[in-house]
Amino acid sequence: MTLRVDVLTTFPEMFAPEAPGALGLSIPARARRAGLVEWHATNIRDYAANKHDKTDDRPFGGGPGMVMMCQPVWDAVQAVEAQDPRPATRILMTPQGRPLSQEIVEGLARMPRLLIIAGHYEGLDERVIEKLTPMELSIGDYVLSGGELAAMVLMDAVIRLLPGALGDEESSTQDSFSMIGPNGERLLDCPHYTRPREWMGLAVPEVLISGDHGKVAQWRLAESLRRTQERRPDLLGPPDGR
Ligand code: 9D3
């Protein structure tokens, strides 16, 4: 079954399938051509019920920026959801959301339909969030100009997990080769080398040239563990391991 992704945004052009951006090339484009996924961007502005097609307004209580109004968002969600009978998993991209993780991505890749709300605004009126009860997701602790790039990051991460999205060469590095630690943790990748065997005075580690596949696997796991310990100790769990 084709995954359907709807994006609600005031910049639908960013998601045009022919746009040579994040989703128009490489794995997502191939997955789309293969019928594994389809995405539709809907302009929230098309659902503004007021005569100036206004989708945002000044915040109650004062302050800078604009707040996305409830009505256009609510109506856009109802209209888009009615375009397909399958229930959509509603997602709001927001700096206040749960940090995106591979676990979340894997869960979303099993859904039939995603509806992602992304915006260029200070925020949504809290009441429409309360009524829609979307999953609220962030892609990290830095400030973007809008939620659209975050939505594309999420889509890219989900699409590449759809069965058949990766070519044979890519998929082999997917599951069995990606390193798992002694307690089931996901580890950072080990270093990689290709020809020549010596470059600018630097040699390729001898074990990789030995032809001993057992030794190579052992070395790679040890390197993955060492790097994870050094760069991302948080991935190995709490400091005292409890
Ligand atoms: C002054 C408060 N700002 C929040 C940090 C306002 C604000 C800035 C930027 C509100 C929204 C945005 C646009 N960003 C997103 O919509 C967004 C986002 C992000 O900026 N970083 C990481 N993940 C995400 S998901 C959506």
Coordinates of N, CA, C and O in Angstrom, one line a residue, residues 6 18 34 60 64 67 83 92 94 103 106-108 112 119-122 133-134 146 157 164 167 178 212 216 222 229:
D6 N 0.3 14.0 3.6 CA -0.2 15.4 3.4 C 0.5 16.3 4.2 O 0.8 16.1 5.4
E18 N 8.3 18.0 -8.4 CA 9.3 18.3 -9.4 C 10.4 19.2 -8.8 O 11.3 19.5 -9.5
A34 N 8.3 4.8 -7.7 CA 8.0 3.4 -7.6 C 6.6 3.2 -7.0 O 6.2 2.1 -6.8
F60 N -3.0 37.6 21.4 CA -3.7 38.2 22.6 C -2.6 38.3 23.6 O -1.7 37.4 23.8
P64 N 5.6 40.2 20.0 CA 6.0 40.2 18.5 C 5.4 38.9 17.8 O 5.0 38.0 18.5
V67 N 0.2 34.8 15.2 CA -0.3 33.4 15.6 C -1.2 32.9 14.5 O -2.1 33.6 14.0
Q83 N -10.2 13.5 2.0 CA -9.7 13.1 0.6 C -9.4 11.6 0.5 O -9.1 11.1 -0.6
L92 N 2.4 17.7 14.2 CA 2.7 19.1 14.2 C 4.2 19.3 14.4 O 4.7 18.8 15.4
T94 N 7.0 21.4 15.5 CA 7.1 22.6 16.4 C 8.4 22.5 17.2 O 8.8 21.4 17.6
E103 N 13.4 5.7 16.5 CA 12.3 4.9 17.0 C 11.0 5.5 16.5 O 10.1 4.8 16.0
E106 N 10.6 5.0 12.7 CA 10.2 3.6 12.4 C 8.7 3.4 12.7 O 8.1 2.7 11.9
G107 N 8.2 3.9 13.7 CA 6.8 3.8 14.0 C 5.9 4.5 12.9 O 4.9 3.9 12.4
L108 N 6.4 5.6 12.5 CA 5.6 6.4 11.5 C 5.7 5.7 10.1 O 4.7 5.8 9.3
P112 N -0.4 4.1 7.5 CA -0.8 4.2 6.1 C -0.8 5.7 5.6 O -0.8 5.9 4.4
G119 N 4.7 25.3 9.5 CA 4.3 26.7 9.3 C 5.5 27.6 9.4 O 6.5 27.3 10.1
H120 N 5.3 28.8 8.8 CA 6.1 29.9 9.0 C 5.4 30.9 9.9 O 4.8 31.9 9.4
Y121 N 5.4 30.7 11.2 CA 4.7 31.6 12.1 C 5.3 31.3 13.5 O 5.9 30.3 13.7
E122 N 5.0 32.2 14.4 CA 5.4 32.0 15.8 C 4.9 30.8 16.4 O 5.5 30.1 17.2
T133 N -5.1 17.3 18.7 CA -4.2 16.4 19.4 C -3.2 15.7 18.5 O -3.1 14.4 18.5
P134 N -2.4 16.5 17.7 CA -1.4 15.9 16.9 C -0.2 15.4 17.8 O 0.0 15.9 18.9
G146 N 11.1 28.1 9.7 CA 9.8 27.5 9.6 C 9.8 26.0 9.7 O 10.9 25.4 9.8
A157 N 13.3 10.7 6.3 CA 13.7 9.7 7.2 C 12.7 8.5 7.2 O 13.0 7.3 7.3
G164 N 11.4 -1.5 0.0 CA 11.7 -1.3 -1.4 C 12.3 0.0 -1.8 O 12.7 0.3 -2.9
G167 N 18.0 0.8 -2.7 CA 18.5 -0.2 -3.6 C 19.2 -1.3 -2.8 O 19.4 -1.2 -1.6
S178 N 24.5 -2.2 10.5 CA 24.5 -1.0 11.4 C 24.7 -1.6 12.8 O 24.1 -2.5 13.2
D212 N 40.6 -11.3 6.8 CA 40.0 -12.1 7.9 C 38.6 -11.4 8.3 O 38.6 -10.4 9.0
V216 N 37.7 -8.4 10.9 CA 37.2 -7.1 10.4 C 35.9 -6.7 11.2 O 35.8 -5.6 11.7
A222 N 34.4 -2.7 17.7 CA 35.2 -2.0 18.7 C 35.3 -0.5 18.3 O 35.2 0.3 19.2
Q229 N 31.3 6.0 22.6 CA 31.7 6.4 24.0 C 32.2 7.8 24.0 O 31.9 8.6 24.8

